[in-house]
PDB file of C-alpha atoms in Angstrom:
ATOM      1  CA  MET X 209      -0.375  -0.031   0.287  1.00  0.00           C
ATOM      2  CA  PRO X 210       1.361   3.464  -0.954  1.00  0.00           C
ATOM      3  CA  GLN X 211       1.890   5.835   1.874  1.00  0.00           C
ATOM      4  CA  GLY X 212       3.936   9.510   1.883  1.00  0.00           C
ATOM      5  CA  ASN X 213       6.960   8.420   3.856  1.00  0.00           C
ATOM      6  CA  GLN X 214       7.525   6.394   0.694  1.00  0.00           C
ATOM      7  CA  ALA X 215       7.412   8.712  -2.317  1.00  0.00           C
ATOM      8  CA  ILE X 216      10.008  10.360  -4.141  1.00  0.00           C
ATOM      9  CA  LEU X 217       9.838  13.247  -6.438  1.00  0.00           C
ATOM     10  CA  GLN X 218      12.924  13.709  -8.896  1.00  0.00           C
ATOM     11  CA  ILE X 219      13.419  16.957 -11.086  1.00  0.00           C
ATOM     12  CA  LEU X 220      15.869  17.305 -14.366  1.00  0.00           C
ATOM     13  CA  PRO X 221      16.108  19.704 -17.174  1.00  0.00           C
ATOM     14  CA  GLN X 222      15.053  19.032 -20.407  1.00  0.00           C
ATOM     15  CA  THR X 223      16.560  19.556 -23.823  1.00  0.00           C
ATOM     16  CA  ASP X 224      13.276  20.564 -25.131  1.00  0.00           C
ATOM     17  CA  LYS X 225       9.633  21.036 -24.624  1.00  0.00           C
ATOM     18  CA  ASP X 226       9.097  17.904 -26.170  1.00  0.00           C
ATOM     19  CA  THR X 227      11.811  15.633 -25.051  1.00  0.00           C
ATOM     20  CA  LEU X 228      11.311  13.693 -21.614  1.00  0.00           C
ATOM     21  CA  ALA X 229      14.318  13.872 -19.622  1.00  0.00           C
ATOM     22  CA  THR X 230      16.824  10.742 -18.709  1.00  0.00           C
ATOM     23  CA  GLY X 231      18.833   9.811 -16.172  1.00  0.00           C
ATOM     24  CA  TRP X 232      16.252   9.247 -13.450  1.00  0.00           C
ATOM     25  CA  ALA X 233      18.034   5.680 -11.868  1.00  0.00           C
ATOM     26  CA  THR X 234      21.133   8.364 -10.620  1.00  0.00           C
ATOM     27  CA  ALA X 235      18.792  11.682 -10.417  1.00  0.00           C
ATOM     28  CA  THR X 236      18.785  12.573  -6.040  1.00  0.00           C
ATOM     29  CA  LEU X 237      15.677  12.594  -4.809  1.00  0.00           C
ATOM     30  CA  LEU X 238      14.603  15.908  -3.621  1.00  0.00           C
ATOM     31  CA  PRO X 239      13.210  16.474   0.076  1.00  0.00           C
ATOM     32  CA  PHE X 240       9.164  17.483  -0.566  1.00  0.00           C
ATOM     33  CA  VAL X 241       6.681  18.019   2.357  1.00  0.00           C
ATOM     34  CA  SER X 242       3.928  18.154  -0.271  1.00  0.00           C
ATOM     35  CA  GLU X 243       3.167  17.593  -4.047  1.00  0.00           C
ATOM     36  CA  SER X 244      -0.349  18.423  -6.014  1.00  0.00           C
ATOM     37  CA  LEU X 245       0.835  17.957  -9.582  1.00  0.00           C
ATOM     38  CA  GLN X 246      -1.697  16.762 -11.568  1.00  0.00           C
ATOM     39  CA  GLY X 247      -3.565  16.386 -15.454  1.00  0.00           C
ATOM     40  CA  GLN X 248      -6.962  17.672 -15.160  1.00  0.00           C
ATOM     41  CA  VAL X 249      -8.805  16.924 -18.242  1.00  0.00           C
ATOM     42  CA  THR X 250     -11.295  19.729 -19.383  1.00  0.00           C
ATOM     43  CA  ARG X 251     -15.126  17.633 -20.016  1.00  0.00           C
ATOM     44  CA  TYR X 252     -17.042  19.975 -22.535  1.00  0.00           C
ATOM     45  CA  GLY X 253     -20.663  18.837 -24.323  1.00  0.00           C
ATOM     46  CA  SER X 254     -23.612  20.398 -25.868  1.00  0.00           C
ATOM     47  CA  SER X 255     -24.798  23.667 -24.848  1.00  0.00           C
ATOM     48  CA  ALA X 256     -28.044  23.576 -26.402  1.00  0.00           C
ATOM     49  CA  LEU X 257     -31.208  24.265 -23.903  1.00  0.00           C
ATOM     50  CA  SER X 258     -33.591  21.230 -25.377  1.00  0.00           C
ATOM     51  CA  ARG X 259     -33.199  18.187 -24.229  1.00  0.00           C
ATOM     52  CA  LYS X 260     -29.747  18.677 -22.512  1.00  0.00           C
ATOM     53  CA  SER X 261     -29.041  15.877 -20.663  1.00  0.00           C
ATOM     54  CA  GLN X 262     -29.796  13.500 -23.521  1.00  0.00           C
ATOM     55  CA  ARG X 263     -27.795  15.385 -25.943  1.00  0.00           C
ATOM     56  CA  ASP X 264     -24.864  15.463 -23.268  1.00  0.00           C
ATOM     57  CA  VAL X 265     -25.055  11.842 -23.039  1.00  0.00           C
ATOM     58  CA  ALA X 266     -24.227  11.302 -26.826  1.00  0.00           C
ATOM     59  CA  LEU X 267     -21.816  14.720 -27.477  1.00  0.00           C
ATOM     60  CA  GLN X 268     -19.621  15.128 -24.551  1.00  0.00           C
ATOM     61  CA  ARG X 269     -16.039  14.988 -25.180  1.00  0.00           C
ATOM     62  CA  ALA X 270     -12.664  15.123 -23.488  1.00  0.00           C
ATOM     63  CA  GLY X 271     -10.842  18.137 -23.877  1.00  0.00           C
ATOM     64  CA  THR X 272      -7.894  19.674 -23.513  1.00  0.00           C
ATOM     65  CA  ILE X 273      -5.166  18.329 -20.169  1.00  0.00           C
ATOM     66  CA  ASN X 274      -4.203  20.821 -17.629  1.00  0.00           C
ATOM     67  CA  VAL X 275      -1.021  20.021 -16.416  1.00  0.00           C
ATOM     68  CA  SER X 276       0.083  21.860 -13.352  1.00  0.00           C
ATOM     69  CA  GLY X 277       0.212  21.763  -9.657  1.00  0.00           C
ATOM     70  CA  GLY X 278       2.503  23.158  -6.576  1.00  0.00           C
ATOM     71  CA  VAL X 279       5.151  21.209  -4.992  1.00  0.00           C
ATOM     72  CA  GLU X 280       6.665  22.282  -1.595  1.00  0.00           C
ATOM     73  CA  PHE X 281      10.174  21.703  -0.555  1.00  0.00           C
ATOM     74  CA  GLU X 282      12.349  22.091   2.314  1.00  0.00           C
ATOM     75  CA  ALA X 283      15.217  24.515   1.428  1.00  0.00           C
ATOM     76  CA  THR X 284      17.984  22.255   1.078  1.00  0.00           C
ATOM     77  CA  ASN X 285      21.277  22.301  -0.845  1.00  0.00           C
ATOM     78  CA  HIS X 286      20.324  19.773  -3.430  1.00  0.00           C
ATOM     79  CA  VAL X 287      16.731  21.254  -3.546  1.00  0.00           C
ATOM     80  CA  LEU X 288      18.257  24.629  -4.611  1.00  0.00           C
ATOM     81  CA  HIS X 289      21.068  23.183  -6.921  1.00  0.00           C
ATOM     82  CA  ALA X 290      17.708  21.937  -8.791  1.00  0.00           C
ATOM     83  CA  VAL X 291      15.146  24.441  -9.189  1.00  0.00           C
ATOM     84  CA  LEU X 292      17.145  27.715  -8.958  1.00  0.00           C
ATOM     85  CA  PRO X 293      18.330  27.476 -12.638  1.00  0.00           C
ATOM     86  CA  LEU X 294      14.641  26.868 -13.846  1.00  0.00           C
ATOM     87  CA  ALA X 295      13.616  30.240 -12.792  1.00  0.00           C
ATOM     88  CA  PHE X 296      16.583  32.618 -13.404  1.00  0.00           C
ATOM     89  CA  ALA X 297      19.851  32.442 -15.497  1.00  0.00           C
ATOM     90  CA  THR X 298      23.053  31.638 -13.418  1.00  0.00           C
ATOM     91  CA  THR X 299      26.511  33.052 -13.410  1.00  0.00           C
ATOM     92  CA  ALA X 300      28.265  30.029 -12.038  1.00  0.00           C
ATOM     93  CA  VAL X 301      31.980  29.475 -10.365  1.00  0.00           C
ATOM     94  CA  ASP X 302      31.812  25.626  -9.760  1.00  0.00           C
ATOM     95  CA  ASN X 303      34.881  23.498  -7.956  1.00  0.00           C
ATOM     96  CA  ALA X 304      32.850  20.410  -9.280  1.00  0.00           C
ATOM     97  CA  ALA X 305      35.832  18.110  -8.887  1.00  0.00           C
ATOM     98  CA  GLY X 306      35.355  19.169  -5.063  1.00  0.00           C
ATOM     99  CA  ASN X 307      31.412  19.307  -5.232  1.00  0.00           C
ATOM    100  CA  SER X 308      31.668  22.956  -4.268  1.00  0.00           C
ATOM    101  CA  TYR X 309      29.432  25.431  -5.983  1.00  0.00           C
ATOM    102  CA  LYS X 310      28.995  29.837  -5.955  1.00  0.00           C
ATOM    103  CA  ARG X 311      26.269  30.440  -8.062  1.00  0.00           C
ATOM    104  CA  THR X 312      24.386  34.056  -8.627  1.00  0.00           C
ATOM    105  CA  TYR X 313      20.191  33.664  -9.879  1.00  0.00           C
ATOM    106  CA  THR X 314      19.643  36.580 -11.443  1.00  0.00           C
ATOM    107  CA  PRO X 315      16.357  37.270 -13.939  1.00  0.00           C
ATOM    108  CA  TYR X 316      16.861  36.490 -17.864  1.00  0.00           C
ATOM    109  CA  VAL X 317      14.615  37.293 -20.727  1.00  0.00           C
ATOM    110  CA  GLY X 318      13.953  34.156 -23.133  1.00  0.00           C
ATOM    111  CA  ASP X 319      12.238  30.930 -23.636  1.00  0.00           C
ATOM    112  CA  ALA X 320      11.101  28.964 -20.725  1.00  0.00           C
ATOM    113  CA  LYS X 321      13.159  26.347 -19.044  1.00  0.00           C
ATOM    114  CA  TYR X 322      11.696  23.164 -19.430  1.00  0.00           C
ATOM    115  CA  ALA X 323      11.793  20.233 -17.079  1.00  0.00           C
ATOM    116  CA  SER X 324      10.441  16.719 -16.174  1.00  0.00           C
ATOM    117  CA  ILE X 325       9.053  16.134 -12.800  1.00  0.00           C
ATOM    118  CA  LYS X 326       9.242  11.996 -11.591  1.00  0.00           C
ATOM    119  CA  VAL X 327       6.725  11.472  -8.628  1.00  0.00           C
ATOM    120  CA  ASN X 328       6.526   7.887  -7.325  1.00  0.00           C
ATOM    121  CA  ASP X 329       4.362   6.634  -4.516  1.00  0.00           C
ATOM    122  CA  SER X 330       6.138   3.347  -4.545  1.00  0.00           C
ATOM    123  CA  GLU X 331       3.190   1.278  -6.664  1.00  0.00           C
ATOM    124  CA  VAL X 332       2.408   4.331  -9.719  1.00  0.00           C
ATOM    125  CA  THR X 333       4.907   6.774 -11.211  1.00  0.00           C
ATOM    126  CA  ARG X 334       3.777   9.951 -12.750  1.00  0.00           C
ATOM    127  CA  MET X 335       5.779  11.485 -15.294  1.00  0.00           C
ATOM    128  CA  HIS X 336       5.389  15.483 -15.464  1.00  0.00           C
ATOM    129  CA  LEU X 337       6.673  16.316 -19.327  1.00  0.00           C
ATOM    130  CA  GLY X 338       7.503  19.731 -19.981  1.00  0.00           C
ATOM    131  CA  MET X 339       7.332  21.527 -16.664  1.00  0.00           C
ATOM    132  CA  VAL X 340       7.847  25.041 -16.550  1.00  0.00           C
ATOM    133  CA  LEU X 341       8.579  27.095 -12.949  1.00  0.00           C
ATOM    134  CA  ALA X 342       5.691  29.742 -12.623  1.00  0.00           C
ATOM    135  CA  GLN X 343       5.967  30.439  -9.000  1.00  0.00           C
ATOM    136  CA  LEU X 344       8.558  30.450  -6.621  1.00  0.00           C
ATOM    137  CA  SER X 345       7.638  31.354  -3.125  1.00  0.00           C
ATOM    138  CA  MET X 346      10.735  31.296  -0.076  1.00  0.00           C
ATOM    139  CA  ALA X 347       9.817  31.403   3.297  1.00  0.00           C
ATOM    140  CA  ALA X 348      11.921  31.730   6.365  1.00  0.00           C
ATOM    141  CA  GLU X 349      10.842  32.168   9.969  1.00  0.00           C
ATOM    142  CA  VAL X 350      11.470  31.088  13.393  1.00  0.00           C
ATOM    143  CA  ASP X 351      11.855  28.010  14.647  1.00  0.00           C
ATOM    144  CA  LYS X 352      11.519  26.102  11.087  1.00  0.00           C
ATOM    145  CA  LEU X 353      13.353  25.061   8.156  1.00  0.00           C
ATOM    146  CA  ALA X 354      13.448  27.493   5.620  1.00  0.00           C
ATOM    147  CA  THR X 355      10.934  26.157   2.750  1.00  0.00           C
ATOM    148  CA  ILE X 356      10.381  26.537  -1.052  1.00  0.00           C
ATOM    149  CA  SER X 357       6.956  26.677  -2.109  1.00  0.00           C
ATOM    150  CA  THR X 358       6.291  26.283  -6.346  1.00  0.00           C
ATOM    151  CA  THR X 359       3.954  26.392  -8.869  1.00  0.00           C
ATOM    152  CA  TRP X 360       4.268  24.404 -11.949  1.00  0.00           C
ATOM    153  CA  GLU X 361       2.676  24.911 -15.353  1.00  0.00           C
ATOM    154  CA  GLY X 362       3.237  21.271 -18.056  1.00  0.00           C
ATOM    155  CA  ILE X 363       2.587  20.104 -21.348  1.00  0.00           C
ATOM    156  CA  ASP X 364       1.714  16.270 -20.858  1.00  0.00           C
ATOM    157  CA  VAL X 365       1.419  13.512 -17.784  1.00  0.00           C
ATOM    158  CA  ASP X 366       2.252  10.003 -18.415  1.00  0.00           C
ATOM    159  CA  PRO X 367       1.004   7.510 -15.269  1.00  0.00           C
ATOM    160  CA  GLN X 368       2.791   4.321 -15.191  1.00  0.00           C
ATOM    161  CA  ASP X 369       3.440   0.983 -13.316  1.00  0.00           C
ATOM    162  CA  GLU X 370       6.202   1.316 -11.195  1.00  0.00           C
ATOM    163  CA  THR X 371       7.365   0.105  -8.027  1.00  0.00           C
ATOM    164  CA  ASN X 372      10.997   0.431  -7.860  1.00  0.00           C
ATOM    165  CA  PRO X 373      12.146   3.616  -8.986  1.00  0.00           C
ATOM    166  CA  GLY X 374      15.341   3.734  -7.876  1.00  0.00           C
ATOM    167  CA  GLY X 375      17.322   7.636  -7.624  1.00  0.00           C
ATOM    168  CA  ALA X 376      19.925   8.204  -5.485  1.00  0.00           C
ATOM    169  CA  VAL X 377      19.710   9.835  -1.445  1.00  0.00           C
ATOM    170  CA  PRO X 378      22.045  12.503  -1.009  1.00  0.00           C
ATOM    171  CA  ALA X 379      25.053  11.792   0.950  1.00  0.00           C
ATOM    172  CA  LYS X 380      25.452  15.610   1.886  1.00  0.00           C
ATOM    173  CA  LEU X 381      22.066  17.364   2.806  1.00  0.00           C
ATOM    174  CA  VAL X 382      22.403  20.714   4.273  1.00  0.00           C
ATOM    175  CA  GLY X 383      19.356  22.906   5.250  1.00  0.00           C
ATOM    176  CA  LEU X 384      18.623  26.774   5.875  1.00  0.00           C
ATOM    177  CA  TYR X 385      17.649  27.207   9.650  1.00  0.00           C
ATOM    178  CA  PHE X 386      16.515  29.910  11.157  1.00  0.00           C
ATOM    179  CA  GLU X 387      19.181  30.790  13.723  1.00  0.00           C
ATOM    180  CA  GLN X 388      21.505  31.259  10.420  1.00  0.00           C
ATOM    181  CA  GLY X 389      19.032  33.945   8.908  1.00  0.00           C
ATOM    182  CA  ARG X 390      19.542  37.641   9.310  1.00  0.00           C
ATOM    183  CA  VAL X 391      17.341  40.540   7.417  1.00  0.00           C
ATOM    184  CA  THR X 392      18.638  43.715   6.732  1.00  0.00           C
ATOM    185  CA  ILE X 393      16.293  46.937   5.969  1.00  0.00           C
ATOM    186  CA  GLY X 394      17.633  49.675   4.048  1.00  0.00           C
ATOM    187  CA  GLY X 395      21.414  48.813   5.477  1.00  0.00           C
ATOM    188  CA  THR X 396      20.209  48.287   8.835  1.00  0.00           C
ATOM    189  CA  GLN X 397      19.696  44.834  10.205  1.00  0.00           C
ATOM    190  CA  VAL X 398      16.636  44.327  11.877  1.00  0.00           C
ATOM    191  CA  SER X 399      14.512  41.811  14.216  1.00  0.00           C
ATOM    192  CA  ALA X 400      12.375  39.560  12.346  1.00  0.00           C
ATOM    193  CA  ALA X 401       9.755  37.033  12.782  1.00  0.00           C
ATOM    194  CA  SER X 402       9.780  36.013   9.492  1.00  0.00           C
ATOM    195  CA  PHE X 403      10.436  37.038   5.726  1.00  0.00           C
ATOM    196  CA  ASN X 404       9.025  35.986   2.463  1.00  0.00           C
ATOM    197  CA  VAL X 405       9.064  36.410  -1.174  1.00  0.00           C
ATOM    198  CA  GLN X 406       7.418  35.171  -4.069  1.00  0.00           C
ATOM    199  CA  ILE X 407       8.516  35.514  -7.703  1.00  0.00           C
ATOM    200  CA  ASN X 408       5.597  35.147 -10.025  1.00  0.00           C
ATOM    201  CA  ARG X 409       7.063  34.368 -13.787  1.00  0.00           C
ATOM    202  CA  ASN X 410       3.456  35.098 -15.410  1.00  0.00           C
ATOM    203  CA  ALA X 411       3.441  32.347 -17.637  1.00  0.00           C
ATOM    204  CA  LYS X 412       0.811  31.697 -20.273  1.00  0.00           C
ATOM    205  CA  THR X 413      -1.463  28.758 -19.563  1.00  0.00           C
ATOM    206  CA  ASP X 414      -3.580  28.444 -22.331  1.00  0.00           C
ATOM    207  CA  ARG X 415      -1.267  27.959 -25.339  1.00  0.00           C
ATOM    208  CA  PHE X 416      -4.065  25.033 -27.299  1.00  0.00           C
ATOM    209  CA  VAL X 417      -4.541  24.544 -30.369  1.00  0.00           C
ATOM    210  CA  LEU X 418      -7.133  22.763 -32.622  1.00  0.00           C
ATOM    211  CA  GLY X 419      -6.365  19.153 -32.787  1.00  0.00           C
ATOM    212  CA  SER X 420      -4.450  18.717 -29.852  1.00  0.00           C
ATOM    213  CA  ARG X 421      -5.012  18.010 -25.966  1.00  0.00           C
ATOM    214  CA  ARG X 422      -1.848  19.561 -25.200  1.00  0.00           C
ATOM    215  CA  LYS X 423      -0.682  22.875 -24.324  1.00  0.00           C
ATOM    216  CA  ARG X 424       1.961  23.454 -27.221  1.00  0.00           C
ATOM    217  CA  ASP X 425       4.694  24.941 -25.165  1.00  0.00           C
ATOM    218  CA  VAL X 426       4.545  27.560 -21.641  1.00  0.00           C
ATOM    219  CA  PRO X 427       5.987  31.135 -22.571  1.00  0.00           C
ATOM    220  CA  VAL X 428       7.268  32.791 -19.415  1.00  0.00           C
ATOM    221  CA  SER X 429       6.587  36.754 -19.155  1.00  0.00           C
ATOM    222  CA  THR X 430       8.439  39.243 -17.120  1.00  0.00           C
ATOM    223  CA  TYR X 431       9.094  38.829 -13.414  1.00  0.00           C
ATOM    224  CA  ASP X 432       6.700  40.114 -10.347  1.00  0.00           C
ATOM    225  CA  ILE X 433       8.899  40.291  -6.908  1.00  0.00           C
ATOM    226  CA  THR X 434       6.451  40.773  -3.560  1.00  0.00           C
ATOM    227  CA  GLY X 435       6.941  39.458  -0.203  1.00  0.00           C
ATOM    228  CA  SER X 436       6.944  40.810   3.313  1.00  0.00           C
ATOM    229  CA  VAL X 437       8.803  41.106   6.155  1.00  0.00           C
ATOM    230  CA  MET X 438       7.011  40.467  10.013  1.00  0.00           C
ATOM    231  CA  LEU X 439       8.638  43.027  12.510  1.00  0.00           C
ATOM    232  CA  ASP X 440       8.172  44.620  15.582  1.00  0.00           C
ATOM    233  CA  ALA X 441       6.687  48.000  15.264  1.00  0.00           C
ATOM    234  CA  ASN X 442       9.521  50.903  14.885  1.00  0.00           C
ATOM    235  CA  SER X 443      11.978  48.345  14.591  1.00  0.00           C
ATOM    236  CA  ILE X 444      14.106  49.590  11.941  1.00  0.00           C
ATOM    237  CA  GLY X 445      16.826  51.426  13.774  1.00  0.00           C
ATOM    238  CA  ALA X 446      17.698  55.129  15.098  1.00  0.00           C
ATOM    239  CA  GLU X 447      15.494  56.524  12.918  1.00  0.00           C
ATOM    240  CA  LYS X 448      11.696  54.686  14.195  1.00  0.00           C
ATOM    241  CA  SER X 449       9.212  56.650  11.529  1.00  0.00           C
ATOM    242  CA  ALA X 450      11.690  55.150   9.204  1.00  0.00           C
ATOM    243  CA  LEU X 451       9.059  52.702   7.367  1.00  0.00           C
ATOM    244  CA  PHE X 452       6.120  54.954   7.569  1.00  0.00           C
ATOM    245  CA  LYS X 453       8.358  57.617   5.889  1.00  0.00           C
ATOM    246  CA  ALA X 454       9.316  55.146   2.933  1.00  0.00           C
ATOM    247  CA  ALA X 455       5.614  54.071   2.810  1.00  0.00           C
ATOM    248  CA  LEU X 456       4.471  57.307   2.012  1.00  0.00           C
ATOM    249  CA  SER X 457       7.408  58.710  -0.303  1.00  0.00           C
ATOM    250  CA  THR X 458       7.963  57.607  -4.038  1.00  0.00           C
ATOM    251  CA  GLY X 459      11.693  56.462  -2.362  1.00  0.00           C
ATOM    252  CA  THR X 460      12.835  52.412  -2.083  1.00  0.00           C
ATOM    253  CA  LEU X 461      14.452  50.437   0.006  1.00  0.00           C
ATOM    254  CA  ASP X 462      16.964  47.711  -0.409  1.00  0.00           C
ATOM    255  CA  LEU X 463      16.131  44.244   1.774  1.00  0.00           C
ATOM    256  CA  GLU X 464      18.029  41.482   2.247  1.00  0.00           C
ATOM    257  CA  LEU X 465      17.472  38.217   3.559  1.00  0.00           C
ATOM    258  CA  ASP X 466      20.924  36.150   4.534  1.00  0.00           C
ATOM    259  CA  PHE X 467      21.752  32.655   5.798  1.00  0.00           C
ATOM    260  CA  VAL X 468      25.396  32.072   7.077  1.00  0.00           C
ATOM    261  CA  ASP X 469      26.281  28.525   8.173  1.00  0.00           C
ATOM    262  CA  PRO X 470      29.856  28.710   9.912  1.00  0.00           C
ATOM    263  CA  ASP X 471      29.579  25.099  10.234  1.00  0.00           C
ATOM    264  CA  ASN X 472      29.571  24.121   7.274  1.00  0.00           C
ATOM    265  CA  VAL X 473      32.638  25.723   4.925  1.00  0.00           C
ATOM    266  CA  VAL X 474      32.700  25.449   1.369  1.00  0.00           C
ATOM    267  CA  ASP X 475      36.590  26.034  -0.171  1.00  0.00           C
ATOM    268  CA  GLY X 476      37.136  27.886   3.120  1.00  0.00           C
ATOM    269  CA  GLN X 477      34.588  29.789   3.486  1.00  0.00           C
ATOM    270  CA  PRO X 478      31.210  29.513   5.574  1.00  0.00           C
ATOM    271  CA  SER X 479      28.358  28.351   3.337  1.00  0.00           C
ATOM    272  CA  ARG X 480      25.982  31.245   2.457  1.00  0.00           C
ATOM    273  CA  PHE X 481      22.540  31.953   1.022  1.00  0.00           C
ATOM    274  CA  THR X 482      21.390  35.602   0.260  1.00  0.00           C
ATOM    275  CA  VAL X 483      18.206  36.897  -1.348  1.00  0.00           C
ATOM    276  CA  ARG X 484      19.194  40.516  -2.270  1.00  0.00           C
ATOM    277  CA  VAL X 485      15.861  42.564  -3.037  1.00  0.00           C
ATOM    278  CA  PRO X 486      16.632  46.055  -4.314  1.00  0.00           C
ATOM    279  CA  TYR X 487      14.258  49.070  -5.379  1.00  0.00           C
ATOM    280  CA  ALA X 488      11.485  48.000  -3.342  1.00  0.00           C
ATOM    281  CA  THR X 489       8.587  50.069  -2.578  1.00  0.00           C
ATOM    282  CA  ILE X 490       6.559  48.927   0.806  1.00  0.00           C
ATOM    283  CA  ASP X 491       3.021  49.372   1.948  1.00  0.00           C
ATOM    284  CA  TRP X 492       1.988  50.840   5.035  1.00  0.00           C
ATOM    285  CA  PRO X 493       3.408  48.393   8.107  1.00  0.00           C
ATOM    286  CA  GLU X 494       0.768  46.577   9.593  1.00  0.00           C
ATOM    287  CA  HIS X 495       1.257  48.108  12.429  1.00  0.00           C
ATOM    288  CA  ASN X 496      -2.021  49.837  13.799  1.00  0.00           C
ATOM    289  CA  ILE X 497      -3.286  49.246  17.850  1.00  0.00           C
ATOM    290  CA  SER X 498      -5.504  46.888  17.936  1.00  0.00           C
ATOM    291  CA  SER X 499      -4.789  45.037  21.302  1.00  0.00           C
ATOM    292  CA  GLU X 500      -2.442  45.982  24.760  1.00  0.00           C
ATOM    293  CA  ASP X 501       0.070  43.682  23.690  1.00  0.00           C
ATOM    294  CA  PHE X 502       3.510  44.432  21.645  1.00  0.00           C
ATOM    295  CA  ILE X 503       2.678  45.965  18.111  1.00  0.00           C
ATOM    296  CA  GLU X 504       4.040  43.913  15.411  1.00  0.00           C
ATOM    297  CA  GLY X 505       2.804  42.985  11.882  1.00  0.00           C
ATOM    298  CA  ASN X 506       4.002  42.462   8.370  1.00  0.00           C
ATOM    299  CA  VAL X 507       5.869  45.130   6.237  1.00  0.00           C
ATOM    300  CA  ASN X 508       4.802  44.169   2.682  1.00  0.00           C
ATOM    301  CA  PHE X 509       7.099  45.091  -0.523  1.00  0.00           C
ATOM    302  CA  THR X 510       6.857  44.902  -4.198  1.00  0.00           C
ATOM    303  CA  SER X 511      10.252  45.125  -6.253  1.00  0.00           C
ATOM    304  CA  TYR X 512      10.539  46.574  -9.529  1.00  0.00           C
ATOM    305  CA  ALA X 513      14.030  46.215 -10.558  1.00  0.00           C
ATOM    306  CA  VAL X 514      13.791  42.760 -11.349  1.00  0.00           C
ATOM    307  CA  SER X 515      14.020  42.997 -15.311  1.00  0.00           C
ATOM    308  CA  ALA X 516      16.258  41.539 -17.682  1.00  0.00           C
ATOM    309  CA  PRO X 517      19.180  42.089 -19.431  1.00  0.00           C
ATOM    310  CA  ALA X 518      18.732  45.836 -18.786  1.00  0.00           C
ATOM    311  CA  PRO X 519      18.017  47.071 -15.654  1.00  0.00           C
ATOM    312  CA  VAL X 520      14.970  49.473 -15.333  1.00  0.00           C
ATOM    313  CA  VAL X 521      16.437  52.288 -13.335  1.00  0.00           C
ATOM    314  CA  ALA X 522      18.223  55.053 -14.043  1.00  0.00           C
ATOM    315  CA  GLY X 523      21.928  54.653 -13.211  1.00  0.00           C
ATOM    316  CA  THR X 524      21.955  50.948 -11.772  1.00  0.00           C
ATOM    317  CA  THR X 525      23.824  48.477 -13.048  1.00  0.00           C
ATOM    318  CA  ALA X 526      22.898  44.482 -13.599  1.00  0.00           C
ATOM    319  CA  GLU X 527      24.221  44.133  -9.483  1.00  0.00           C
ATOM    320  CA  ASP X 528      21.555  46.485  -8.666  1.00  0.00           C
ATOM    321  CA  GLN X 529      18.478  44.041  -9.365  1.00  0.00           C
ATOM    322  CA  PHE X 530      17.264  41.253  -7.503  1.00  0.00           C
ATOM    323  CA  SER X 531      19.294  38.671  -6.865  1.00  0.00           C
ATOM    324  CA  ILE X 532      20.176  34.927  -5.075  1.00  0.00           C
ATOM    325  CA  VAL X 533      23.683  34.282  -4.263  1.00  0.00           C
ATOM    326  CA  HIS X 534      24.553  30.484  -3.430  1.00  0.00           C
ATOM    327  CA  THR X 535      27.724  29.448  -1.661  1.00  0.00           C
ATOM    328  CA  TYR X 536      27.670  25.849  -0.703  1.00  0.00           C
ATOM    329  CA  ALA X 537      29.045  22.141  -1.447  1.00  0.00           C
ATOM    330  CA  LEU X 538      26.865  18.991  -2.396  1.00  0.00           C
TER     331      LEU X 538
END
């Protein structure tokens, strides 16, 4: 009988949108919390009013297949290594012989990057083809291993019986833990209870054509980057009213989430994971007074300096755009 603790999930990049990835026997098994990937068939029939129920029996058909869903991962070195290159341009300084990596991920303009996702529950394998990472959300909070939530849009799915799917268990598994995380706003380190950032690729999901039940492709568009930071009121630093003033002004703030793990040394330096969100505009902080307790709430933000390859803010460079820098070992 299939059980969740026996399930596996793997992701491999495709060479093109219609060719299933290969190499599953040695592909890394990724630690995931939940998945909701599916192939949902559209059912359609007659729209005439007279004798509709009888007509539906004769005319109903199975229409297009919408392959989509989500996967929530724990933020480990192997998950980040597999997932992030599917959403961003990658600048790599790798020492593959020593299994050490330093990668910078930035927005890019180009065709979607397609991947195959394999899910097995110990009896049935669902092979998802032509999957595009449409949305990605990273959340870090107190007393919790950081998580990566992903939303996918795909082209096809193939269920098949498979009781021994194989795969490689990682020898070195390293996660991003809350006690290693720090949040910086406008250059000042702040005491934050949580930080989350959402990246939306604005994927086109209705690319169907007559004569085919599958999408022809899943193109992506510009990046939308939003998120929030949970703070105590007036905790940004010396200027207590800075967040309120920033919400009312046309100015922007730089936000940064930084994990440093001194217990995991990579080429002489601590393993590090940094998310930088420059030129973020913020909403009015959710620090209105509603009880006798400490005043805390989210500060919601939106970042606009995320287009590639040219910066959209005059006077900025590529380094001023949204970026993720990850130094790690596998």
